XYZ file of C-alpha atoms in Angstrom:
755
model
C -31.824 157.623 18.955
C -34.860 159.453 17.792
C -34.537 163.346 17.890
C -36.937 165.435 19.724
C -38.870 167.253 17.116
C -40.870 169.119 20.091
C -37.692 170.151 21.887
C -36.538 171.670 18.490
C -39.600 173.196 17.910
C -39.447 175.027 21.325
C -35.938 175.906 20.552
C -37.161 177.867 17.375
C -39.956 179.489 18.923
C -37.494 181.120 21.509
C -35.755 182.806 18.438
C -38.659 185.073 17.421
C -38.724 186.582 20.742
C -35.145 186.609 21.825
C -33.595 187.867 18.593
C -36.060 190.757 18.385
C -35.417 191.662 22.066
C -31.802 191.475 21.419
C -31.738 193.648 18.475
C -34.040 196.493 20.439
C -31.499 195.848 23.566
C -28.287 196.438 21.417
C -29.788 198.655 18.850
C -27.941 196.746 15.896
C -28.162 193.836 13.797
C -26.762 190.288 14.947
C -24.319 187.642 13.637
C -25.464 184.179 13.622
C -23.550 183.362 16.772
C -25.234 185.850 18.814
C -28.543 184.878 17.554
C -27.763 181.356 18.868
C -26.363 182.187 22.109
C -29.117 184.712 22.950
C -31.646 182.108 22.288
C -29.947 179.865 24.501
C -29.539 182.209 27.641
C -30.841 180.615 30.840
C -33.981 182.237 31.918
C -32.026 184.325 34.906
C -29.802 185.808 32.208
C -32.240 186.393 29.485
C -32.797 190.080 29.940
C -29.837 191.110 31.135
C -26.803 189.637 28.702
C -27.680 191.168 25.614
C -24.739 192.822 24.115
C -21.361 191.778 24.662
C -19.980 194.242 27.663
C -20.646 190.742 29.892
C -18.481 188.522 31.256
C -19.629 184.985 32.249
C -23.180 183.983 30.987
C -25.210 181.334 31.934
C -26.659 179.074 28.892
C -29.291 176.284 28.653
C -27.874 173.922 26.159
C -30.237 171.680 24.224
C -28.240 168.124 24.836
C -25.012 166.601 26.127
C -22.690 164.108 24.206
C -19.943 161.939 25.703
C -17.379 159.786 24.460
C -16.434 156.641 26.411
C -12.806 157.919 27.672
C -14.223 161.109 29.207
C -17.753 159.495 29.947
C -16.705 157.415 32.498
C -15.333 160.359 34.816
C -18.498 162.202 33.914
C -20.796 159.965 34.761
C -18.995 158.718 38.001
C -19.336 162.462 38.886
C -23.007 162.532 37.881
C -23.850 159.660 40.097
C -22.788 161.903 42.970
C -25.334 164.464 41.974
C -28.472 162.975 43.349
C -30.728 163.279 40.161
C -32.798 160.156 39.208
C -32.356 160.882 35.329
C -30.275 163.356 33.165
C -32.108 166.675 32.775
C -31.566 166.987 28.928
C -31.412 164.340 26.120
C -27.890 163.049 26.731
C -25.624 160.230 24.859
C -22.409 158.086 25.284
C -20.448 156.953 22.593
C -18.068 154.081 22.505
C -15.336 154.954 20.337
C -12.029 155.755 22.178
C -11.162 152.514 23.790
C -10.726 150.441 20.425
C -6.979 149.918 19.484
C -6.383 149.390 15.859
C -4.023 146.443 15.286
C -5.150 144.145 12.695
C -8.253 145.208 10.924
C -11.848 146.205 11.769
C -13.302 142.835 12.754
C -10.398 141.487 14.971
C -9.987 144.723 16.641
C -13.535 145.505 17.591
C -13.711 141.759 18.672
C -10.870 142.265 21.025
C -11.935 145.677 22.311
C -15.455 144.298 23.434
C -13.552 141.529 25.613
C -10.803 143.855 26.706
C -12.973 146.732 27.729
C -15.891 144.656 28.772
C -15.947 145.945 32.405
C -16.253 149.609 31.201
C -18.583 149.058 28.483
C -20.926 147.308 30.874
C -20.741 150.230 33.217
C -21.276 152.841 30.520
C -24.287 150.813 29.323
C -25.746 150.185 32.717
C -25.260 153.987 33.908
C -26.846 155.021 30.565
C -29.686 152.642 31.299
C -30.320 153.850 34.770
C -30.225 157.602 34.273
C -31.702 157.853 30.731
C -28.751 158.329 28.525
C -28.822 156.962 24.823
C -25.772 154.554 24.341
C -23.815 154.071 21.008
C -22.121 150.470 21.380
C -18.568 149.999 20.352
C -18.207 149.975 16.552
C -21.330 152.380 15.967
C -18.882 155.099 15.037
C -16.805 157.954 16.434
C -19.081 160.637 18.588
C -18.633 163.641 16.391
C -20.016 161.820 13.165
C -22.675 160.057 14.935
C -23.726 163.427 16.209
C -23.736 164.884 13.013
C -25.702 162.166 11.401
C -28.271 161.895 14.236
C -28.678 164.785 16.534
C -27.035 168.036 15.434
C -29.602 170.670 14.250
C -29.529 174.283 12.906
C -29.621 176.889 15.705
C -29.128 174.059 18.632
C -26.563 174.286 21.646
C -24.949 171.177 22.656
C -21.719 170.552 24.884
C -19.831 167.553 24.859
C -16.810 165.942 26.457
C -14.506 166.026 23.503
C -12.707 169.069 22.563
C -13.922 168.160 18.917
C -17.625 168.573 19.863
C -17.575 171.847 17.351
C -17.839 169.402 14.497
C -21.538 169.812 14.925
C -21.256 173.482 13.782
C -21.195 172.064 10.318
C -25.068 171.875 10.784
C -25.182 175.378 12.195
C -25.100 174.363 15.911
C -23.080 175.957 18.547
C -21.364 172.944 20.077
C -18.472 173.289 22.661
C -16.157 170.872 24.035
C -16.234 170.759 27.907
C -15.099 169.025 30.837
C -16.936 166.080 32.714
C -17.765 168.476 35.423
C -19.617 170.847 32.974
C -21.529 168.081 31.454
C -22.604 166.988 34.987
C -23.865 170.482 35.483
C -26.128 170.386 32.527
C -27.292 166.689 32.999
C -28.134 167.798 36.656
C -30.246 170.534 34.939
C -28.353 173.531 36.033
C -27.200 176.472 33.905
C -24.184 176.200 32.047
C -21.671 179.015 32.459
C -19.478 180.274 29.482
C -17.284 183.491 29.118
C -18.980 185.527 26.424
C -16.896 185.076 23.619
C -15.083 187.151 21.160
C -16.230 186.794 17.619
C -14.039 185.977 14.604
C -15.635 186.225 11.099
C -14.112 184.049 8.345
C -15.459 185.205 4.680
C -15.241 182.597 2.075
C -15.402 183.665 -1.329
C -15.181 181.803 -4.626
C -15.673 178.172 -4.915
C -13.221 174.864 -4.135
C -12.063 172.879 -7.346
C -9.728 170.169 -8.340
C -7.323 168.994 -5.353
C -8.445 171.548 -2.832
C -10.965 170.441 -0.219
C -12.733 171.978 2.772
C -10.028 170.477 4.974
C -7.559 173.100 3.316
C -9.853 175.813 4.497
C -9.110 175.013 8.050
C -5.608 174.301 7.463
C -5.019 177.665 5.852
C -7.173 179.338 9.190
C -4.830 177.429 11.463
C -1.709 178.911 9.802
C -3.182 182.343 10.127
C -4.537 182.233 13.808
C -2.063 179.703 15.234
C -2.842 177.156 18.026
C -3.935 179.894 20.277
C -5.265 182.811 17.960
C -8.866 181.778 18.643
C -8.785 181.398 22.248
C -11.895 182.805 23.693
C -13.574 183.290 20.322
C -16.188 181.582 18.375
C -15.640 181.706 14.613
C -18.208 182.294 12.273
C -18.078 181.497 8.592
C -20.151 183.119 5.737
C -20.184 184.210 2.127
C -20.862 182.518 -1.083
C -17.865 180.125 -0.606
C -19.299 179.002 2.897
C -22.869 178.146 1.117
C -20.848 176.146 -1.615
C -19.266 173.825 0.737
C -20.888 170.440 1.833
C -22.501 170.001 5.183
C -19.632 167.430 5.911
C -17.074 169.812 4.648
C -18.366 172.381 6.968
C -18.298 169.912 9.697
C -14.632 169.157 8.981
C -13.544 173.072 9.184
C -15.723 173.484 12.603
C -13.978 170.223 13.893
C -10.386 171.225 13.408
C -11.306 174.687 14.848
C -10.263 173.307 18.162
C -6.698 173.273 17.004
C -6.957 177.075 17.013
C -8.209 177.257 20.593
C -11.512 178.634 19.339
C -14.657 178.047 21.749
C -16.417 176.512 18.887
C -17.030 177.531 14.943
C -20.396 177.400 13.063
C -22.038 178.157 9.631
C -25.297 179.456 8.958
C -28.078 177.287 7.738
C -28.373 176.674 3.951
C -29.337 174.401 1.259
C -26.524 172.129 1.528
C -27.323 171.735 5.377
C -31.163 171.080 4.333
C -30.074 168.547 1.708
C -28.005 166.534 4.326
C -30.681 166.622 7.079
C -32.930 165.275 4.324
C -30.402 162.510 3.369
C -30.109 161.304 6.963
C -33.773 160.982 7.429
C -34.357 164.457 9.173
C -36.354 166.193 6.378
C -38.855 167.019 9.314
C -35.975 169.314 10.916
C -35.118 170.743 7.681
C -38.703 171.849 7.262
C -38.886 173.314 10.877
C -35.508 175.044 10.096
C -36.811 176.474 6.846
C -39.739 178.174 8.847
C -37.225 180.168 10.731
C -34.221 180.189 8.530
C -33.843 184.023 8.772
C -32.963 183.317 12.436
C -30.242 180.417 11.549
C -27.918 182.783 9.785
C -26.296 186.090 10.509
C -28.366 189.421 9.321
C -27.607 190.495 5.682
C -26.173 193.831 7.063
C -23.583 191.958 9.147
C -22.210 189.995 6.280
C -22.229 193.319 4.054
C -20.106 195.189 6.620
C -18.314 192.353 8.690
C -15.650 194.597 10.380
C -18.572 196.392 12.547
C -19.595 193.244 14.059
C -16.727 190.972 14.197
C -13.607 191.577 16.608
C -11.608 190.109 13.781
C -12.545 189.256 10.008
C -10.500 186.940 7.767
C -10.995 186.807 4.088
C -10.055 183.589 1.952
C -10.911 183.162 -1.869
C -11.469 179.665 -2.269
C -10.631 179.989 -6.226
C -7.126 180.969 -5.074
C -6.818 178.439 -2.163
C -4.107 175.624 -2.536
C -4.036 172.267 -0.973
C -1.965 172.418 2.326
C 0.090 170.120 4.542
C 0.564 171.445 8.197
C 3.017 170.259 10.533
C 5.258 168.634 11.751
C 4.621 168.360 15.479
C 1.903 171.159 15.602
C -1.320 171.702 13.632
C -0.812 175.389 12.728
C 2.518 175.114 10.773
C 0.938 175.448 7.279
C 2.345 174.902 3.869
C 0.700 175.279 0.586
C 1.450 171.993 -1.325
C 3.656 174.153 -3.970
C 6.128 174.970 -1.171
C 5.875 171.806 1.142
C 8.542 169.731 -0.858
C 11.089 172.813 -0.362
C 9.984 172.962 3.209
C 10.669 169.168 3.716
C 14.275 169.498 2.196
C 15.344 172.714 3.704
C 14.220 171.377 7.349
C 15.861 167.958 6.829
C 12.318 166.080 7.528
C 12.365 162.603 6.700
C 11.160 162.649 3.226
C 10.334 158.856 3.118
C 6.690 158.499 3.978
C 5.985 155.155 6.339
C 2.287 155.517 6.827
C -0.726 157.343 5.475
C -3.895 157.544 7.519
C -7.218 158.590 6.391
C -10.641 158.912 8.152
C -11.282 160.270 11.838
C -13.897 162.104 13.126
C -12.550 164.969 10.869
C -12.685 163.555 7.505
C -14.608 160.239 7.195
C -17.641 161.475 5.363
C -19.223 159.795 2.254
C -17.665 162.676 0.109
C -14.001 162.094 1.655
C -14.190 158.464 1.150
C -15.107 158.875 -2.518
C -12.666 161.625 -3.223
C -9.945 159.475 -1.708
C -11.167 156.283 -3.364
C -11.069 157.987 -6.629
C -7.396 158.412 -6.103
C -6.853 155.072 -4.905
C -8.676 153.677 -8.139
C -6.132 155.468 -10.080
C -3.319 153.636 -8.549
C -4.814 150.364 -9.459
C -5.950 151.484 -13.170
C -2.494 153.023 -13.525
C -0.290 150.172 -12.350
C 1.106 152.135 -9.397
C 1.972 150.206 -6.406
C 1.394 152.049 -3.074
C 4.674 152.647 -1.304
C 3.674 153.454 2.272
C 1.380 151.473 4.725
C -2.059 152.922 4.264
C -5.111 152.702 6.613
C -8.560 153.963 6.484
C -10.995 154.658 9.333
C -14.563 154.990 8.789
C -16.416 157.444 10.955
C -19.650 155.571 11.521
C -21.379 152.422 10.927
C -23.786 154.227 8.625
C -20.982 155.619 6.303
C -18.967 152.278 6.515
C -21.839 150.351 5.632
C -22.910 152.514 2.737
C -19.346 153.035 1.294
C -18.947 149.108 1.385
C -22.147 148.707 -0.399
C -20.893 151.049 -2.997
C -17.800 149.387 -3.589
C -15.140 152.027 -2.132
C -14.006 149.914 0.623
C -13.030 147.220 -1.926
C -11.187 149.871 -3.830
C -8.855 150.671 -1.026
C -8.285 147.137 0.031
C -6.933 146.312 -3.754
C -4.649 149.264 -3.650
C -3.287 147.744 -0.259
C -5.282 149.637 2.504
C -6.236 148.471 5.538
C -9.652 148.918 6.924
C -9.881 149.841 10.554
C -12.838 149.879 12.959
C -15.435 152.755 13.283
C -13.610 154.345 16.110
C -10.896 157.106 16.819
C -7.908 154.498 16.628
C -4.676 155.857 15.461
C -5.827 159.422 15.878
C -5.499 159.473 19.658
C -2.701 156.936 19.825
C -4.848 153.854 20.030
C -2.710 152.349 17.259
C 0.007 149.348 17.075
C 2.374 150.999 14.899
C 4.294 148.736 12.624
C 7.988 149.752 12.715
C 11.231 147.847 12.925
C 12.713 150.728 14.835
C 10.557 152.828 16.976
C 13.078 155.472 17.827
C 14.324 156.639 14.381
C 13.217 159.841 12.734
C 10.156 159.080 10.607
C 7.237 160.677 8.831
C 3.588 159.793 8.593
C 0.674 161.749 7.337
C -2.765 161.821 8.131
C -6.247 163.373 7.624
C -6.815 163.640 11.364
C -6.890 167.018 13.194
C -4.086 167.015 15.634
C -0.194 166.191 15.327
C 1.562 166.859 18.554
C 4.475 165.021 19.157
C 3.948 161.454 20.568
C 0.166 161.703 19.841
C -0.109 159.181 17.381
C 2.329 156.569 18.322
C 4.339 157.640 21.414
C 7.357 158.299 19.185
C 8.967 161.885 19.700
C 10.752 161.350 16.558
C 7.495 160.787 14.363
C 7.251 163.667 12.117
C 3.299 163.858 11.852
C 1.695 165.984 9.251
C -2.133 167.031 8.575
C -3.705 167.163 5.111
C -6.955 166.297 3.310
C -7.767 162.565 2.690
C -7.255 162.810 -1.188
C -3.800 164.347 -0.355
C -2.980 161.953 1.918
C -3.842 158.906 -0.092
C -1.911 160.284 -3.066
C 1.486 160.731 -0.776
C 0.872 157.123 0.531
C 0.996 155.848 -3.250
C 4.069 158.051 -3.923
C 5.807 157.186 -0.405
C 7.618 160.513 -0.576
C 6.544 163.965 1.095
C 8.403 165.638 -1.683
C 5.777 164.310 -4.278
C 3.356 167.238 -5.427
C 0.069 165.276 -6.709
C -0.834 168.579 -8.838
C 2.135 168.602 -10.821
C 4.616 165.489 -10.492
C 4.703 162.177 -12.162
C 5.312 158.940 -10.809
C 7.062 155.744 -12.586
C 4.532 152.684 -12.588
C 5.287 149.051 -12.405
C 5.620 149.102 -16.453
C 8.226 151.950 -15.933
C 5.748 154.652 -17.505
C 5.522 158.108 -16.218
C 1.844 158.709 -14.967
C 0.389 161.529 -13.552
C -2.892 161.456 -11.035
C -5.539 162.952 -12.005
C -7.924 165.315 -9.948
C -9.873 163.515 -7.255
C -13.964 163.090 -7.889
C -16.206 162.861 -5.007
C -19.890 162.495 -4.421
C -21.397 164.647 -1.447
C -24.375 162.296 -0.761
C -24.770 158.678 -2.041
C -26.831 158.503 -4.906
C -28.593 155.411 -3.587
C -29.070 157.058 0.197
C -27.427 155.770 3.249
C -28.041 152.466 4.371
C -27.157 150.424 7.462
C -28.442 147.362 9.111
C -27.380 147.988 12.683
C -26.366 151.566 13.378
C -25.243 150.458 17.015
C -27.643 152.212 18.991
C -29.108 151.247 22.568
C -32.117 153.148 23.970
C -32.066 153.395 27.896
C -34.827 151.790 30.041
C -38.158 153.490 30.553
C -37.710 153.107 34.333
C -34.127 153.114 35.230
C -34.879 152.876 38.965
C -34.290 149.333 39.363
C -31.106 149.180 37.280
C -28.037 148.647 39.317
C -24.595 149.934 38.448
C -22.073 148.180 39.580
C -18.390 149.001 40.376
C -15.984 146.505 41.530
C -13.909 148.065 44.537
C -11.024 146.038 43.439
C -11.473 147.309 39.744
C -8.162 148.500 38.147
C -10.149 150.435 35.548
C -13.220 151.899 37.526
C -13.337 153.721 40.964
C -16.070 155.503 42.568
C -15.103 159.364 43.450
C -14.557 160.754 46.717
C -15.239 164.260 47.173
C -12.239 166.728 47.100
C -11.516 168.659 50.251
C -12.865 172.170 50.875
C -10.433 175.038 51.071
C -8.996 175.429 54.502
C -9.720 179.253 54.574
C -6.303 180.612 54.853
C -3.280 181.370 52.280
C -1.605 178.699 50.843
C 2.064 178.459 52.005
C 5.072 176.314 51.822
C 4.457 174.713 48.422
C 7.222 172.817 46.811
C 7.832 173.269 43.145
C 6.564 170.021 41.365
C 7.829 170.928 37.913
C 8.344 174.124 35.944
C 7.437 173.025 32.480
C 9.350 174.322 29.425
C 7.392 175.021 26.097
C 4.379 173.546 24.856
C 2.371 171.673 27.547
C -0.438 170.338 26.085
C -3.140 167.797 27.774
C -1.431 165.077 26.065
C 1.620 166.142 27.992
C -0.561 166.363 31.423
C -2.357 163.229 30.879
C -1.249 160.944 28.057
C -4.052 159.022 26.110
C -2.900 155.786 24.352
C -2.231 152.794 26.586
C -3.449 155.181 29.374
C -6.849 155.386 28.409
C -7.632 151.986 30.044
C -7.518 153.777 33.343
C -9.937 156.922 32.547
C -12.453 155.519 34.890
C -10.115 155.288 37.939
C -8.798 158.572 38.972
C -5.775 157.078 41.238
C -4.491 154.966 38.718
C -4.538 157.181 35.654
C -2.800 159.657 38.092
C 0.368 157.769 37.357
C 0.704 159.330 33.948
C 0.442 163.061 35.473
C 2.935 165.210 33.658
C 4.836 162.785 32.467
C 5.184 164.185 28.952
C 6.051 167.332 30.416
C 9.603 168.932 30.025
C 11.338 169.942 33.127
C 12.605 173.514 32.629
C 15.796 172.661 34.861
C 17.157 169.430 33.064
C 15.216 169.665 29.947
C 13.878 165.916 30.642
C 10.353 164.663 30.547
C 9.371 162.765 33.810
C 12.264 163.699 35.825
C 11.876 166.214 38.606
C 14.012 167.086 41.701
C 12.253 165.554 45.124
C 12.875 168.042 47.653
C 12.560 165.777 50.451
C 15.239 163.481 49.114
C 17.166 165.793 46.806
C 16.915 162.921 44.184
C 15.237 163.253 40.605
C 12.499 160.766 39.838
C 9.212 160.599 38.010
C 6.665 163.302 38.436
C 3.852 161.312 39.840
C 6.203 159.324 42.444
C 7.479 162.632 43.503
C 4.050 164.071 43.900
C 2.803 161.001 45.873
C 5.582 161.249 48.077
C 4.622 165.030 48.749
C 1.163 164.148 49.673
C 2.075 161.201 51.809
C 3.904 163.937 53.916
C 1.311 166.557 53.714
C 2.918 168.936 51.589
C 1.177 170.917 48.790
C 3.038 171.661 45.600
C 2.678 173.916 42.509
C 2.890 173.494 38.928
C 4.457 176.117 36.633
C 3.787 176.290 32.783
C 4.484 178.514 29.739
C 2.038 179.733 27.138
C -1.236 178.047 26.129
C -1.027 175.408 28.906
C -3.429 172.656 28.476
C -4.084 173.113 25.019
C -5.501 170.217 23.028
C -8.055 167.890 24.271
C -11.072 168.408 26.688
C -9.726 165.658 29.162
C -10.557 166.856 32.698
C -8.192 164.166 33.857
C -5.459 166.605 33.159
C -7.121 168.763 35.834
C -8.395 166.047 38.271
C -5.243 163.990 38.316
C -3.042 167.186 40.072
C -5.929 167.919 42.277
C -6.315 164.240 43.388
C -2.445 164.088 44.071
C -2.237 166.953 46.177
C -0.974 169.839 43.757
C -2.786 173.192 45.018
C -2.166 175.661 42.086
C -1.408 175.919 38.593
C 0.794 179.112 37.538
C 1.310 179.735 33.826
C 1.749 182.385 31.393
C -1.513 181.635 29.737
C -4.199 178.737 29.865
C -6.319 176.996 27.160
C -9.786 177.781 27.672
C -11.272 174.245 28.368
C -8.422 173.314 30.568
C -8.670 176.510 32.646
C -12.317 175.694 33.343
C -11.716 172.061 34.147
C -9.297 173.387 36.833
C -11.840 175.782 38.302
C -14.472 173.010 38.176
C -12.401 170.811 40.327
C -11.694 173.317 42.815
C -7.787 174.161 41.898
C -6.487 177.381 41.915
C -5.377 178.283 38.401
C -3.385 181.760 38.036
C -1.348 183.584 35.533
C 1.699 185.627 35.644
C 0.794 189.331 35.470
C 4.060 189.779 34.006
C 5.285 186.726 31.808
C 8.986 187.410 32.735
C 8.423 186.373 36.269
C 8.432 182.931 34.784
C 12.201 183.147 34.945
C 12.298 183.949 38.687
C 11.155 180.592 39.883
C 14.194 178.523 40.951
C 14.019 174.590 41.562
C 14.477 174.849 45.289
C 11.951 177.459 46.263
C 9.293 177.283 48.643
C 6.388 179.192 47.430
C 3.493 180.943 49.104
C 0.237 182.234 47.625
C -1.385 185.050 49.681
C -4.527 187.200 49.397
C -6.751 184.319 49.093
C -8.578 185.190 52.300
C -9.731 188.445 50.285
C -10.010 186.227 46.915
C -12.291 188.416 44.704
C -13.248 188.821 40.915
C -10.436 191.116 39.169
C -8.400 191.261 42.110
C -4.846 190.268 41.937
C -3.140 187.574 44.225
C 0.524 187.581 45.195
C 3.168 184.765 44.913
C 6.167 184.705 47.216
C 9.292 182.896 46.310
C 11.372 181.867 49.137
C 14.541 181.136 47.618
C 17.059 178.504 49.240
C 19.480 181.152 49.792
C 17.158 182.888 52.134
C 16.315 185.534 49.712
C 12.754 186.503 48.931
C 10.909 187.618 45.832
C 7.176 188.227 45.452
C 5.081 189.265 42.261
C 1.408 189.845 41.683
C -0.487 187.079 39.738
C -3.799 187.477 37.713
C -6.925 185.114 37.700
C -10.362 184.958 35.932
C -12.414 183.505 38.721
C -15.858 185.201 38.844
C -17.964 185.053 42.110
C -19.335 181.700 41.361
C -16.122 180.183 40.474
C -14.576 181.418 43.806
C -17.238 179.660 45.688
C -16.079 176.377 43.778
C -12.799 177.013 45.030
C -13.837 177.628 48.363
C -16.084 174.410 48.346
C -13.566 172.192 47.020
C -15.012 171.813 43.759
C -18.273 172.554 41.861
C -19.679 169.030 42.412
C -19.599 169.596 45.966
C -22.111 172.429 45.621
C -24.301 170.338 43.043
C -24.523 167.713 45.776
C -25.684 170.187 48.440
C -28.278 171.835 46.172
C -29.836 168.396 45.190
C -29.833 167.485 48.901
C -31.413 170.748 50.049
């Protein structure tokens, strides 16, 4: 649990030489993003990668963090790497597998019983290889990292798409797949395409009902779910400095929803205060000594258009509270226009459930602001109309807000406190409803609201807002209520209006906890045995994927031509499938079952070219694999947006899909495909998507001359005997092409460790 001050000092020592060298090499002032990236260049790239004319660059992250659903596969891969211990500080956090049904105590007890096999595996493998282990109930990975491990100017990778939460403390924190984490834990450089830079200038100061959540909801509306792809977002200005550290974390967390590589704020007094308040004053002292390196140069912020690829300006004095949705986190509505949007779009106005908390909004400040609204409901004799749940982000926060009476306030107004875990945010939730098929509305303070994500019901209209707005809506029970202007009828028949929320950034009595839930690894893990039952339905040791045959790939069947949005939730659903995250073959039975087939507008129904019949996607692909036939998946724009789950790349690879051809990829998913030795290609002309027919036999040629920047060719052999072909693009560099040829990056790591 202890942070490594010597490591942090070494990181800060690099800044003085690297930043000066970068300024000389580039002849310009530097953004904060550039300073952090340059300070973390691997030694081989340290003298050659300054400036932004480079492509892929190798970095040396300071630490790795993994949540339990993704850590299983990441550590199963690491076990094949041949190392006795992880090379950098690494942690595992048990937050995804706890299902919310009744309440915190009962749900946690059930999870420990149901998931015992997985928890025991993660604890033992952490013990053996030197990873810190955060037990179930300790809290959500990103909140725990913010409270214990994040530090200004550091670099971390994590096997969850919301790893950028740590940007709230000035850290470059990037969500990756397990194979990337395996690389870093094995002591190898970590590769990233050098990002574009988006600057967000914040002026003014938040007040009233408006919160940090509304900043990112507004940014999502501006940039959309793919506007940040390939970019790091850097926030600056007086408005940025006025935000609490946890508020900054909220903004960085939800940057994943715009496709950004990560988001970051510069080091300031708010961050220093949070570090001191979470017993890390010595880190703040180290940061104060190099604070000029932990923010962008003054000249950059004075003339941001000269240093960023795109600049957005938001005046916090004028910013309204926002509600985003339904079905996508970038459909942004100012509160003054939301009721009209609900009516005009015929969305269900009655609110069935309001949910607050999650990794995005479960800080002390969030809880106190929401509790101030809940207290008003009690004092003003208002009966809460919708079901209401609270998910604390960590045991540290839960214990502290319970001590200070806030959990009691929520319970008095009818709220149910859930376990310190992801729960409803990722579909780990037993939804209470009399009709699971009817159109309905819920609102959350979570980060993601794709169709079916929270409860598996495509008719659930999920909206996203700040915790205090969610609380107000839950009290009103209607999405047409505007808490800033409208009144409610209380139990006495009186018209009452909710006052503005009041919050406290840091607990006046300080944070407190009896058992944070941390387990340190064994000092010597060489004698620790990691057991995986061969008959287990939840854990399965991995076999290496086969290497490329050395020839063009021909005769592929079209498995599915996915229509419209195809996120990682469509490719590999969470919810009940989380229990199979450590068993590749079993979880592959959910492969692409949420994707919509272009040819029949139906999910999980594709034509089996061997039988002519329609059936489930996984079963169809298993039939092709049994007959030694490869297949191809075709997709639309931003294919694979959403979470970092590499299962969405490993499942097609395991079942024999040879290539993914789409209009464009989301960043993490494209990298995950490459790591697993899969061929991920994009249409040179997006209109060629329309040429692909259901009965095509498809060839991919040019692979014998596979090279960076060189197009490949897709050949469509139509059922009527005609043939069409068109060029396709790829982003593979020389190293990634070697991953493809070897059958995956892990195969290369294994060889390197042996040699």
